[in-house]
XYZ file of C-alpha atoms in Angstrom:
720
model
C -0.696 11.175 -5.092
C 1.550 14.180 -4.973
C 3.736 16.036 -7.395
C 6.089 13.699 -9.271
C 7.201 15.559 -12.432
C 9.170 12.625 -13.830
C 6.234 10.245 -13.549
C 3.820 12.857 -14.877
C 6.053 13.490 -17.881
C 6.215 9.756 -18.500
C 2.496 9.065 -18.351
C 1.214 12.269 -19.936
C 3.991 13.312 -22.272
C 3.463 16.941 -21.330
C 3.647 19.401 -18.450
C 1.925 22.466 -19.913
C -1.714 21.288 -19.751
C -3.985 23.226 -17.392
C -5.092 21.705 -14.075
C -8.427 19.897 -14.059
C -11.465 21.455 -12.379
C -12.805 18.593 -10.278
C -16.162 18.642 -8.456
C -16.710 16.326 -5.480
C -20.133 15.653 -3.948
C -19.631 14.862 -0.265
C -17.044 15.872 2.333
C -16.773 12.648 4.267
C -13.503 10.810 4.820
C -13.472 9.398 1.275
C -14.362 12.688 -0.396
C -11.779 14.688 1.554
C -9.058 12.097 0.962
C -9.704 12.353 -2.773
C -9.782 16.143 -2.572
C -6.446 16.318 -0.739
C -4.755 13.863 -3.097
C -6.013 15.670 -6.190
C -4.986 19.027 -4.746
C -1.443 17.713 -4.305
C -1.522 16.777 -7.991
C -2.098 20.443 -8.818
C -5.806 20.260 -9.719
C -8.542 22.708 -8.728
C -10.939 20.871 -6.431
C -14.362 22.004 -5.225
C -16.284 19.981 -2.619
C -20.019 20.290 -1.922
C -21.191 19.195 1.531
C -24.835 19.082 2.585
C -24.236 19.769 6.297
C -23.814 23.278 7.681
C -20.431 22.593 9.290
C -18.767 20.070 7.013
C -17.939 18.014 10.113
C -18.217 14.230 9.940
C -20.576 12.351 12.209
C -19.853 9.075 13.921
C -17.851 7.836 16.855
C -14.663 5.980 15.911
C -13.128 4.204 12.965
C -10.443 1.571 12.449
C -7.570 2.382 10.104
C -5.737 -0.759 9.036
C -2.201 -0.407 7.580
C -3.523 -0.282 4.015
C -5.639 2.824 4.762
C -3.327 4.439 7.298
C -0.466 4.290 4.795
C -2.466 6.318 2.292
C -3.263 9.014 4.851
C 0.362 9.150 5.967
C 1.444 9.634 2.358
C -0.858 12.662 2.337
C 0.725 14.004 5.522
C -2.024 12.883 7.912
C -0.527 11.287 11.039
C -3.564 9.967 12.891
C -1.572 9.005 15.969
C -0.799 12.691 16.489
C -4.575 13.206 16.773
C -5.013 10.574 19.466
C -5.278 7.376 17.432
C -4.445 4.214 19.393
C -2.282 1.361 18.101
C -4.177 -1.925 17.828
C -2.397 -4.381 20.128
C -4.825 -7.171 20.931
C -8.055 -8.818 19.780
C -10.145 -10.689 22.354
C -13.447 -12.434 21.705
C -15.916 -13.926 24.196
C -19.208 -15.701 23.790
C -22.331 -13.974 25.074
C -21.835 -15.460 28.553
C -18.295 -14.096 28.778
C -16.347 -17.294 28.148
C -13.158 -16.626 26.122
C -13.165 -17.819 22.499
C -10.074 -16.316 20.909
C -7.194 -13.980 21.754
C -4.744 -12.548 19.194
C -1.627 -10.553 20.048
C -1.255 -8.031 17.209
C 2.119 -6.818 18.458
C 3.672 -10.059 17.189
C 2.719 -9.330 13.580
C 2.944 -5.517 13.584
C 6.486 -5.685 12.191
C 5.195 -7.279 8.992
C 3.539 -4.047 7.918
C 4.997 -0.704 6.988
C 2.219 1.307 8.648
C 0.507 0.861 12.044
C -2.972 -0.602 12.557
C -4.892 1.969 14.606
C -8.200 2.980 16.217
C -9.169 6.612 15.522
C -11.721 9.156 16.604
C -13.631 9.691 13.375
C -14.093 13.419 13.866
C -10.359 13.919 14.521
C -9.414 12.223 11.241
C -12.047 14.165 9.354
C -10.842 17.480 10.800
C -7.215 16.682 9.922
C -8.160 15.902 6.330
C -10.275 19.035 6.058
C -7.537 21.260 7.527
C -4.914 19.852 5.167
C -7.246 20.230 2.176
C -8.081 23.910 2.739
C -4.740 25.040 4.196
C -2.951 27.783 2.237
C 0.249 25.835 2.837
C 1.182 22.714 0.953
C 1.314 21.593 -2.665
C -1.381 22.641 -5.113
C -4.250 25.133 -4.804
C -6.320 24.849 -1.587
C -9.582 22.924 -1.851
C -12.813 24.938 -1.866
C -15.378 23.353 0.484
C -18.952 24.641 0.258
C -21.110 23.703 3.259
C -24.931 23.774 3.324
C -24.666 22.751 -0.335
C -26.773 19.672 -0.904
C -26.315 18.124 -4.354
C -29.745 17.292 -5.766
C -28.824 16.423 -9.368
C -25.879 16.062 -11.754
C -25.501 16.137 -15.532
C -22.863 13.551 -16.400
C -22.349 14.850 -19.936
C -21.931 18.566 -19.251
C -20.250 17.807 -15.907
C -22.632 20.046 -13.992
C -23.657 19.806 -10.337
C -27.063 21.194 -9.301
C -27.530 22.325 -5.705
C -30.641 22.561 -3.539
C -30.264 26.354 -3.318
C -30.779 26.552 -7.082
C -27.195 27.226 -8.099
C -25.177 25.059 -10.464
C -21.449 24.518 -11.011
C -19.675 22.915 -13.974
C -16.244 21.315 -14.143
C -14.144 18.766 -15.997
C -15.338 15.748 -14.008
C -17.467 14.810 -11.001
C -16.681 12.449 -8.133
C -19.675 11.128 -6.221
C -18.693 10.665 -2.578
C -22.103 11.422 -1.094
C -22.499 8.317 1.029
C -24.888 5.419 1.300
C -27.897 7.533 0.301
C -26.052 8.897 -2.725
C -27.781 11.142 -5.245
C -24.951 10.780 -7.739
C -25.351 6.978 -7.708
C -28.799 7.322 -9.296
C -27.085 8.659 -12.432
C -24.919 5.532 -12.727
C -27.266 2.586 -12.057
C -30.577 1.734 -10.397
C -29.294 -0.416 -7.522
C -30.323 0.804 -4.076
C -29.163 -0.050 -0.562
C -31.492 -2.324 1.356
C -31.830 -3.231 5.048
C -29.334 -5.917 5.995
C -31.562 -7.230 8.771
C -29.303 -5.734 11.420
C -29.112 -2.475 13.300
C -26.498 -1.194 15.709
C -26.517 0.971 18.805
C -23.337 3.013 19.132
C -21.948 5.431 21.659
C -18.761 6.789 23.196
C -18.038 6.645 26.907
C -15.134 7.919 28.969
C -12.689 5.117 29.789
C -12.178 6.538 33.267
C -15.814 5.726 34.067
C -15.305 2.125 33.005
C -12.174 1.838 35.127
C -14.257 2.956 38.117
C -16.809 0.215 37.517
C -16.240 -2.975 39.500
C -17.552 -5.123 36.630
C -16.250 -3.232 33.603
C -12.761 -2.322 34.842
C -11.409 -5.825 34.222
C -11.944 -5.649 30.451
C -10.820 -2.079 29.782
C -7.466 -2.062 31.576
C -5.505 -2.761 28.403
C -4.550 -0.260 25.719
C -5.356 -0.845 22.082
C -7.531 -3.907 22.670
C -10.503 -4.805 20.486
C -13.154 -6.644 22.541
C -16.049 -8.623 21.127
C -18.894 -10.530 22.752
C -20.620 -12.799 20.211
C -24.086 -14.243 20.494
C -25.887 -16.188 17.802
C -27.577 -13.185 16.209
C -26.119 -10.228 18.103
C -22.706 -8.997 19.204
C -20.962 -6.190 21.053
C -17.706 -4.514 19.907
C -15.584 -2.202 22.002
C -12.212 -0.543 21.539
C -10.327 2.457 22.923
C -9.641 5.608 20.966
C -8.646 9.284 21.321
C -5.511 9.135 23.467
C -6.922 6.020 25.214
C -9.496 8.257 26.901
C -12.677 7.099 25.122
C -14.327 3.746 24.544
C -16.164 3.217 21.277
C -19.030 0.744 21.734
C -21.137 -0.824 18.953
C -24.012 -3.246 19.633
C -25.219 -5.131 16.533
C -28.568 -6.909 16.708
C -31.570 -7.943 14.556
C -33.299 -4.755 13.480
C -36.703 -6.237 14.323
C -35.771 -5.903 17.998
C -35.340 -2.129 17.868
C -37.419 0.689 16.486
C -35.746 2.498 13.578
C -37.068 5.550 11.813
C -35.485 6.953 8.685
C -33.665 10.282 9.051
C -31.637 12.674 6.982
C -28.361 11.328 8.308
C -26.229 9.357 5.890
C -25.971 6.326 8.149
C -29.673 6.215 8.978
C -29.323 7.348 12.612
C -32.678 7.322 14.337
C -34.169 10.562 15.573
C -37.168 8.917 17.241
C -38.089 9.597 20.853
C -37.467 5.970 21.836
C -35.203 5.498 24.866
C -32.354 3.868 22.949
C -30.368 2.957 26.046
C -33.242 1.140 27.732
C -34.002 -0.771 24.559
C -30.320 -1.669 24.137
C -30.112 -2.999 27.703
C -33.205 -5.109 27.100
C -31.849 -6.627 23.856
C -28.507 -7.599 25.445
C -29.758 -8.474 28.943
C -28.493 -12.087 28.709
C -24.904 -11.030 27.946
C -21.810 -11.119 30.146
C -22.220 -8.829 33.207
C -18.949 -7.101 32.265
C -20.393 -6.152 28.883
C -23.633 -4.974 30.457
C -21.659 -2.855 32.894
C -20.092 -1.103 29.891
C -23.493 -0.503 28.310
C -24.874 0.836 31.568
C -22.237 3.607 31.528
C -23.701 5.175 28.391
C -25.425 8.538 28.640
C -28.968 7.939 27.305
C -28.754 10.941 24.977
C -25.505 9.643 23.421
C -26.848 6.251 22.295
C -27.581 6.417 18.565
C -29.358 3.763 16.523
C -27.759 2.905 13.192
C -29.691 0.933 10.611
C -27.145 -1.191 8.744
C -27.723 -0.984 5.010
C -26.264 -3.324 2.404
C -26.175 -3.320 -1.391
C -25.356 -5.923 -3.998
C -22.198 -5.004 -5.934
C -23.097 -3.110 -9.126
C -21.580 -3.779 -12.525
C -20.233 -0.238 -12.875
C -19.392 2.886 -10.903
C -19.119 5.221 -13.913
C -21.400 7.309 -16.107
C -19.921 9.786 -18.546
C -17.551 12.055 -16.637
C -18.929 10.968 -13.250
C -17.434 8.268 -11.018
C -18.376 7.027 -7.545
C -16.267 6.239 -4.502
C -16.783 4.934 -0.971
C -20.328 4.147 0.180
C -21.711 5.899 -2.884
C -20.003 3.213 -4.985
C -20.557 0.244 -2.634
C -21.761 0.493 0.974
C -20.032 -1.811 3.468
C -21.391 -3.498 6.550
C -19.187 -2.740 9.589
C -18.359 -6.372 10.384
C -14.634 -6.038 9.614
C -14.351 -2.271 9.949
C -13.150 -1.896 6.353
C -15.695 0.536 4.915
C -13.651 3.652 5.632
C -10.483 1.898 4.446
C -12.066 1.048 1.097
C -13.289 4.632 0.678
C -9.751 5.877 1.350
C -8.377 3.350 -1.152
C -10.926 4.475 -3.752
C -9.743 8.042 -3.212
C -6.082 7.056 -3.504
C -6.769 5.197 -6.741
C -8.577 8.161 -8.272
C -5.850 10.602 -7.284
C -3.157 8.330 -8.713
C -5.107 8.021 -11.971
C -5.194 11.806 -12.392
C -1.595 12.998 -11.860
C -0.430 16.477 -12.721
C -0.652 16.996 -16.490
C -3.785 14.868 -17.003
C -5.916 16.474 -19.710
C -9.678 16.888 -20.076
C -9.617 14.280 -22.854
C -7.796 11.771 -20.626
C -10.487 11.677 -17.925
C -12.942 9.073 -19.352
C -10.275 6.419 -19.939
C -8.671 7.142 -16.562
C -12.058 6.705 -14.881
C -12.458 3.428 -16.751
C -9.090 2.258 -15.483
C -10.074 3.322 -11.951
C -13.131 1.118 -12.223
C -11.048 -1.813 -13.432
C -8.666 -1.378 -10.511
C -11.312 -1.112 -7.795
C -14.405 -3.080 -8.830
C -13.141 -6.633 -8.346
C -11.000 -5.895 -5.311
C -13.633 -3.861 -3.452
C -16.224 -6.484 -4.375
C -14.118 -9.209 -2.781
C -13.633 -7.196 0.415
C -17.379 -6.481 0.477
C -18.195 -10.194 0.115
C -15.880 -11.264 2.939
C -17.201 -8.499 5.190
C -20.753 -9.615 4.494
C -19.833 -13.252 5.242
C -18.271 -12.274 8.538
C -21.530 -10.724 9.727
C -23.614 -13.852 9.229
C -25.332 -15.231 12.319
C -23.186 -17.907 13.889
C -23.651 -20.029 16.999
C -20.666 -19.279 19.196
C -20.583 -22.939 20.233
C -20.481 -24.234 16.646
C -16.735 -24.879 16.557
C -16.667 -26.143 12.959
C -18.453 -23.075 11.614
C -16.231 -20.777 13.660
C -13.112 -22.544 12.412
C -14.241 -22.199 8.803
C -14.910 -18.480 9.310
C -11.642 -17.884 11.150
C -9.629 -19.684 8.454
C -11.258 -17.462 5.848
C -10.166 -14.412 7.816
C -6.635 -15.748 8.342
C -6.269 -16.201 4.577
C -7.931 -12.951 3.561
C -7.110 -10.310 6.187
C -3.303 -10.234 5.716
C -3.871 -9.635 1.997
C -5.949 -6.561 2.839
C -3.436 -5.220 5.355
C -0.568 -5.702 2.863
C -2.372 -3.874 0.072
C -1.204 -0.431 -1.087
C -3.651 1.037 -3.566
C -1.439 3.974 -4.506
C 1.508 1.764 -5.471
C -0.775 -0.680 -7.274
C -2.621 2.034 -9.192
C 0.460 3.917 -10.348
C 1.812 0.686 -11.781
C -1.512 -0.083 -13.481
C -1.463 3.369 -15.036
C 2.084 2.885 -16.297
C 1.151 -0.452 -17.861
C -1.967 1.042 -19.439
C -0.039 3.896 -21.038
C 2.690 1.566 -22.264
C -0.016 -0.472 -24.003
C -1.601 2.653 -25.420
C 1.678 3.922 -26.870
C 3.839 0.782 -27.268
C 7.527 1.595 -26.868
C 10.571 -0.343 -28.036
C 11.286 -2.489 -25.016
C 14.683 -3.433 -23.694
C 15.899 -4.649 -20.338
C 15.341 -3.812 -17.555
C 11.644 -3.530 -18.398
C 10.571 -3.209 -14.734
C 11.534 0.470 -14.925
C 9.770 1.116 -18.202
C 11.108 1.484 -21.749
C 14.876 1.420 -21.943
C 16.343 3.794 -24.584
C 19.468 2.904 -26.563
C 20.498 0.623 -29.431
C 20.639 -3.184 -29.294
C 24.025 -4.659 -28.611
C 25.978 -7.739 -29.789
C 27.017 -9.833 -26.805
C 29.710 -12.363 -25.992
C 30.536 -14.005 -22.666
C 33.883 -15.179 -21.358
C 35.013 -16.873 -18.172
C 36.645 -14.580 -15.598
C 39.622 -15.785 -13.597
C 42.406 -14.306 -11.545
C 40.442 -11.170 -10.571
C 40.164 -9.643 -7.118
C 37.305 -7.655 -5.684
C 36.265 -5.154 -3.028
C 32.522 -5.104 -2.272
C 30.533 -2.577 -0.217
C 27.002 -3.660 0.710
C 24.180 -1.758 2.402
C 21.052 -3.735 3.228
C 17.918 -1.961 4.449
C 14.279 -2.347 5.409
C 11.830 -0.786 2.943
C 8.304 -0.811 1.473
C 7.245 -4.147 0.059
C 4.225 -2.699 -1.735
C 6.440 -0.306 -3.676
C 9.024 -2.985 -4.505
C 6.245 -5.214 -5.875
C 5.993 -2.822 -8.818
C 9.591 -3.661 -9.773
C 8.990 -7.422 -9.822
C 7.831 -9.470 -12.841
C 4.766 -10.550 -10.874
C 3.730 -13.299 -13.279
C 6.894 -15.102 -12.091
C 8.174 -13.566 -8.845
C 6.359 -12.792 -5.577
C 7.264 -12.081 -1.978
C 7.326 -14.923 0.541
C 4.543 -14.538 3.138
C 2.338 -11.538 4.012
C 3.268 -8.030 5.087
C 4.177 -4.650 3.645
C 7.791 -4.643 4.878
C 10.608 -5.959 2.666
C 14.398 -5.929 2.513
C 16.592 -4.697 -0.315
C 20.273 -3.903 -0.767
C 22.723 -1.901 -2.828
C 26.102 -3.507 -3.339
C 29.048 -1.893 -5.099
C 31.922 -4.064 -6.343
C 35.257 -3.056 -7.843
C 36.732 -5.880 -9.916
C 40.514 -5.571 -10.423
C 42.993 -7.421 -12.624
C 40.261 -8.784 -14.866
C 41.981 -11.106 -17.317
C 39.426 -10.951 -20.107
C 39.704 -7.144 -20.064
C 43.471 -7.239 -20.343
C 44.018 -6.790 -16.609
C 41.811 -3.716 -16.437
C 39.262 -3.040 -13.694
C 35.620 -2.019 -13.641
C 32.803 -1.398 -11.165
C 29.230 -2.569 -10.658
C 26.409 -1.214 -8.468
C 23.627 -3.789 -7.948
C 20.110 -3.426 -6.541
C 18.711 -6.634 -4.985
C 15.181 -7.269 -3.653
C 15.332 -9.964 -0.976
C 12.816 -12.452 0.406
C 11.139 -13.375 -2.884
C 10.244 -16.630 -4.569
C 9.850 -17.869 -8.129
C 6.749 -19.976 -8.778
C 7.257 -22.777 -11.292
C 4.651 -24.232 -13.618
C 4.070 -27.207 -11.296
C 3.241 -24.873 -8.405
C 6.500 -25.378 -6.514
C 8.524 -22.361 -5.447
C 12.211 -21.489 -5.299
C 13.248 -18.834 -2.724
C 15.923 -16.216 -3.299
C 16.495 -12.571 -4.199
C 15.678 -10.627 -7.350
C 18.392 -8.664 -9.150
C 16.466 -5.666 -10.476
C 19.249 -3.606 -12.079
C 23.057 -3.360 -12.252
C 24.887 -0.114 -13.020
C 28.247 -0.825 -14.729
C 31.031 1.454 -15.953
C 32.320 -0.981 -18.595
C 30.467 -1.505 -21.873
C 32.075 -4.930 -22.357
C 30.660 -6.237 -19.071
C 27.224 -4.918 -19.959
C 27.198 -6.516 -23.397
C 28.423 -9.850 -22.066
C 25.914 -10.424 -19.324
C 22.870 -8.899 -21.008
C 23.185 -11.189 -23.994
C 24.304 -14.422 -22.361
C 22.491 -14.367 -19.056
C 19.862 -11.670 -19.329
C 21.347 -9.640 -16.469
C 19.828 -6.120 -16.648
C 23.032 -4.072 -16.861
C 23.171 -0.389 -17.774
C 26.049 2.057 -18.185
C 27.096 4.843 -15.832
C 30.257 6.236 -14.260
C 31.153 4.746 -10.870
C 33.682 6.012 -8.367
C 34.661 4.325 -5.078
C 36.857 5.955 -2.467
C 38.104 4.622 0.853
C 38.468 7.145 3.693
C 41.343 5.590 5.625
C 39.828 2.788 7.715
C 36.826 4.823 8.829
C 34.541 4.514 5.834
C 33.804 4.191 2.126
C 32.099 6.511 -0.372
C 30.519 5.316 -3.634
C 29.299 7.807 -6.235
C 27.407 7.119 -9.453
C 27.063 9.601 -12.294
C 26.472 9.895 -16.032
C 28.823 12.194 -17.925
C 29.325 14.442 -14.922
C 25.748 14.357 -13.589
C 25.875 12.639 -10.191
C 22.688 10.824 -9.171
C 23.526 8.786 -6.037
C 26.042 8.790 -3.201
C 26.393 5.878 -0.754
C 28.427 6.294 2.415
C 29.550 3.648 4.915
C 30.900 5.223 8.090
C 32.082 4.386 11.601
C 34.082 1.170 11.424
C 32.973 -1.587 13.831
C 35.735 -3.422 15.673
C 35.639 -7.184 15.951
C 34.068 -7.825 12.544
C 34.685 -11.325 11.147
C 33.842 -12.827 7.786
C 31.945 -15.652 9.491
C 29.668 -13.218 11.340
C 28.317 -10.478 9.053
C 27.753 -7.141 10.732
C 24.121 -6.252 11.391
C 23.499 -2.699 12.487
C 20.456 -3.575 14.577
C 21.718 -6.968 15.719
C 18.725 -8.576 14.045
C 18.680 -12.334 13.703
C 15.899 -12.257 11.109
C 16.424 -14.583 8.190
C 15.287 -11.699 5.979
C 18.811 -10.299 6.136
C 20.690 -13.545 5.727
C 22.263 -14.763 2.484
C 19.824 -15.597 -0.321
C 19.781 -19.162 -1.580
C 19.273 -18.084 -5.202
C 19.660 -14.946 -7.294
C 16.979 -14.393 -9.948
C 16.980 -12.079 -12.918
C 14.315 -11.427 -15.534
C 15.549 -12.119 -19.048
C 13.464 -10.326 -21.651
C 14.214 -10.053 -25.368
C 11.570 -8.290 -27.498
C 10.353 -9.568 -30.838
C 12.017 -8.362 -34.017
C 10.695 -4.930 -35.015
C 8.860 -4.976 -31.665
C 5.991 -6.980 -33.181
C 4.510 -10.212 -31.896
C 5.603 -12.467 -29.056
C 8.872 -11.661 -27.206
C 11.818 -13.841 -28.144
C 12.491 -14.486 -24.459
C 10.534 -13.827 -21.256
C 11.846 -15.941 -18.406
C 13.329 -16.044 -14.934
C 16.974 -17.105 -14.833
C 18.579 -18.458 -11.667
C 22.124 -17.095 -11.609
C 23.440 -18.640 -8.423
C 22.630 -21.163 -5.716
C 24.423 -21.533 -2.410
C 24.538 -25.292 -2.901
C 27.016 -24.989 -5.804
C 30.650 -24.655 -4.603
C 31.712 -23.109 -7.913
C 29.833 -19.950 -6.937
C 31.742 -19.461 -3.682
C 33.916 -16.353 -3.559
C 37.273 -16.534 -1.799
C 36.877 -13.797 0.808
C 40.118 -12.667 2.424
C 39.188 -9.636 4.512
C 36.176 -7.653 5.680
C 34.826 -4.837 7.819
C 31.517 -3.764 9.322
C 30.147 -0.253 9.752
C 27.609 1.180 12.184
C 26.258 3.877 9.896
C 25.287 4.144 6.223
C 23.435 6.635 4.049
C 22.050 6.522 0.510
C 21.348 9.918 -1.086
C 19.668 10.240 -4.493
C 19.623 13.228 -6.816
C 16.997 12.893 -9.533
C 17.496 14.786 -12.793
C 15.651 15.560 -16.007
C 15.733 13.489 -19.182
C 18.141 16.022 -20.696
C 20.723 15.432 -17.944
C 20.190 11.665 -17.620
C 18.857 10.706 -21.065
C 19.373 6.937 -20.653
C 18.928 6.577 -16.879
C 16.447 9.151 -15.552
C 13.523 6.680 -15.461
C 15.516 4.135 -13.424
C 16.982 6.712 -11.055
C 13.534 8.223 -10.423
C 12.023 4.863 -9.477
C 14.938 3.864 -7.240
C 14.811 7.228 -5.481
C 11.195 6.461 -4.542
C 12.247 3.356 -2.574
C 12.019 4.405 1.102
C 14.738 3.469 3.564
C 12.915 2.612 6.775
C 15.989 1.263 8.561
C 19.560 0.323 7.643
C 20.127 -3.228 8.876
C 23.597 -4.062 7.590
C 26.641 -2.289 6.133
C 29.790 -4.243 5.238
C 32.901 -4.211 3.105
C 34.483 -7.496 1.958
C 37.565 -8.235 -0.109
C 38.722 -11.373 -1.881
C 39.408 -13.301 -5.057
C 37.176 -14.851 -7.757
C 34.822 -11.884 -7.591
C 33.507 -12.357 -11.141
C 31.287 -15.393 -11.233
C 31.019 -17.424 -14.433
C 27.451 -18.600 -13.707
C 28.124 -21.783 -15.622
C 25.237 -23.423 -13.774
C 22.677 -20.670 -14.560
C 19.334 -22.074 -15.662
C 15.835 -20.981 -16.629
C 13.472 -21.474 -13.688
C 10.288 -20.553 -15.541
C 9.292 -18.968 -18.866
C 10.656 -19.312 -22.378
């Protein structure tokens, strides 16, 4: 999502094509997220909403890191609108006996974005305001209220409204909810009653704090509470500046009277006293839970019939695609329905970047379906499983369910659909128009002729190395890894990476000359071998070098992905270092280390935040991806393997460090340029500039001897 000219040029091969005219049926959270993302890509977006106000209904919604990250990328900061950080999960049985308690603050650092509870209307209003605002990138979204879509023509791309008018465009996105009209043009599957219904309401937290029974369970902030019976359960969590409690009471629908309505979620408009019926259904529950239910205003208690649907085999028809509940309705058991709708929207926006043509749309929609069908289907299945009736005293069944969640939930929280989709689109377009590949392939096709290589042992050289290690986005770095070999260790969306610049002096095999290298390492990864065992280490993604001889040597012999540029290092007295990289006068990055730290020793590396995390300690192995294409770029590559360049257990790889210094401040500033100014490097520079720096964790300078390693013990870990 957003305007990225370099990426758009890469995937579309043009910048002059007109913006797409995109029609969206439905202005819920999913529809507005898609509209905002597509607007930022420069497209003309029109949204049709059946309600008079275009305001979402509902009480509250959970935004896990995977969904919150997408909204933040769009400029939506839910915590500014009163969202509450999830801090704890507590579950009781129906009688109020504790079953499980999870402290979410202990794992929050694994993820790049916070896990939050939001007021649904606040999020919807923020999305709507950003979409229609005259400020921001792209043309403002046109939202038409009181505009119920009653039919669509998937071939002519025409939307027909209840008022008799019709509008045509380049493509249609169906985001019209669980009772979708657009879905009927794609397949004949229909939602069906799940067997459950849910009462839901909001109540002021201050009222609960004044209740002698309820106060005990609502004192905390950001706590998700659950009372679980065999076939019914109560959920409660705080939202909206910690002022409101969102309460949901799930139960067999046979116990409550439900009448169909015009609302998307099936809210009942019958004259039944919902509160009285709710109190009757849950009368055997914990008195603390009943005290919460008793606080509800009778007129605020809504009855929600929970609808389910078997996953369809497609979500496309012609130039129409579906997202959110229109594509696949979710039961609320894990609170992931809104998140999946937001992910659908992010995927669609990423598939249609600026420069996408009318002719591109069908294949991009097809790729969207390939990206989302299997993943959303898996999330849907697990959510459905988690809502199955379960005896709270059946410890074996609970353990089996909880283990499923422990395995699955971190994968969901670590997911970033935007990063995943942009990489899928790159790979698709590379297959469509096969380039001549050369290392480093993680950044796309590498221009330039093939080289003849020769390696020699280095001895007698000295070195000065500046290193800046930082915390960044794991989901983005995943797109730079050869994922059929290398993966991150453990869950999370946070990762660590580093830039290190080394000046090698008195290099014997270069006649005593010197040269420089600037390396980019991704830390905390592992290589999986054919037997299933793993080897931990770091991944060397790219090395900028200002000596053609060094490039030729290591690319041929070891597969190190080295590329040429000009490098300049300057020491500012004892207070700092400046490293600049350029190509024929066009500077693209400047790294500064400033504010010398007294008391630095070589045995105790400087850490700017005093972290003791093993994520910032030395890596046991250094991996690189050796790739040699087939002759004439036809057939199987000549080499596609992971090479281990160094292990800490081999003394021959030890550098002789003689001096060092630590610094309390460091900055990395990128300047991206066009292909004309950086003809051989613009694709690499653009991707590296996208890597966010969340926090600098270490900045050091070391000096010593034996800086150029021979890597005599390098070996192939996996591949051919």
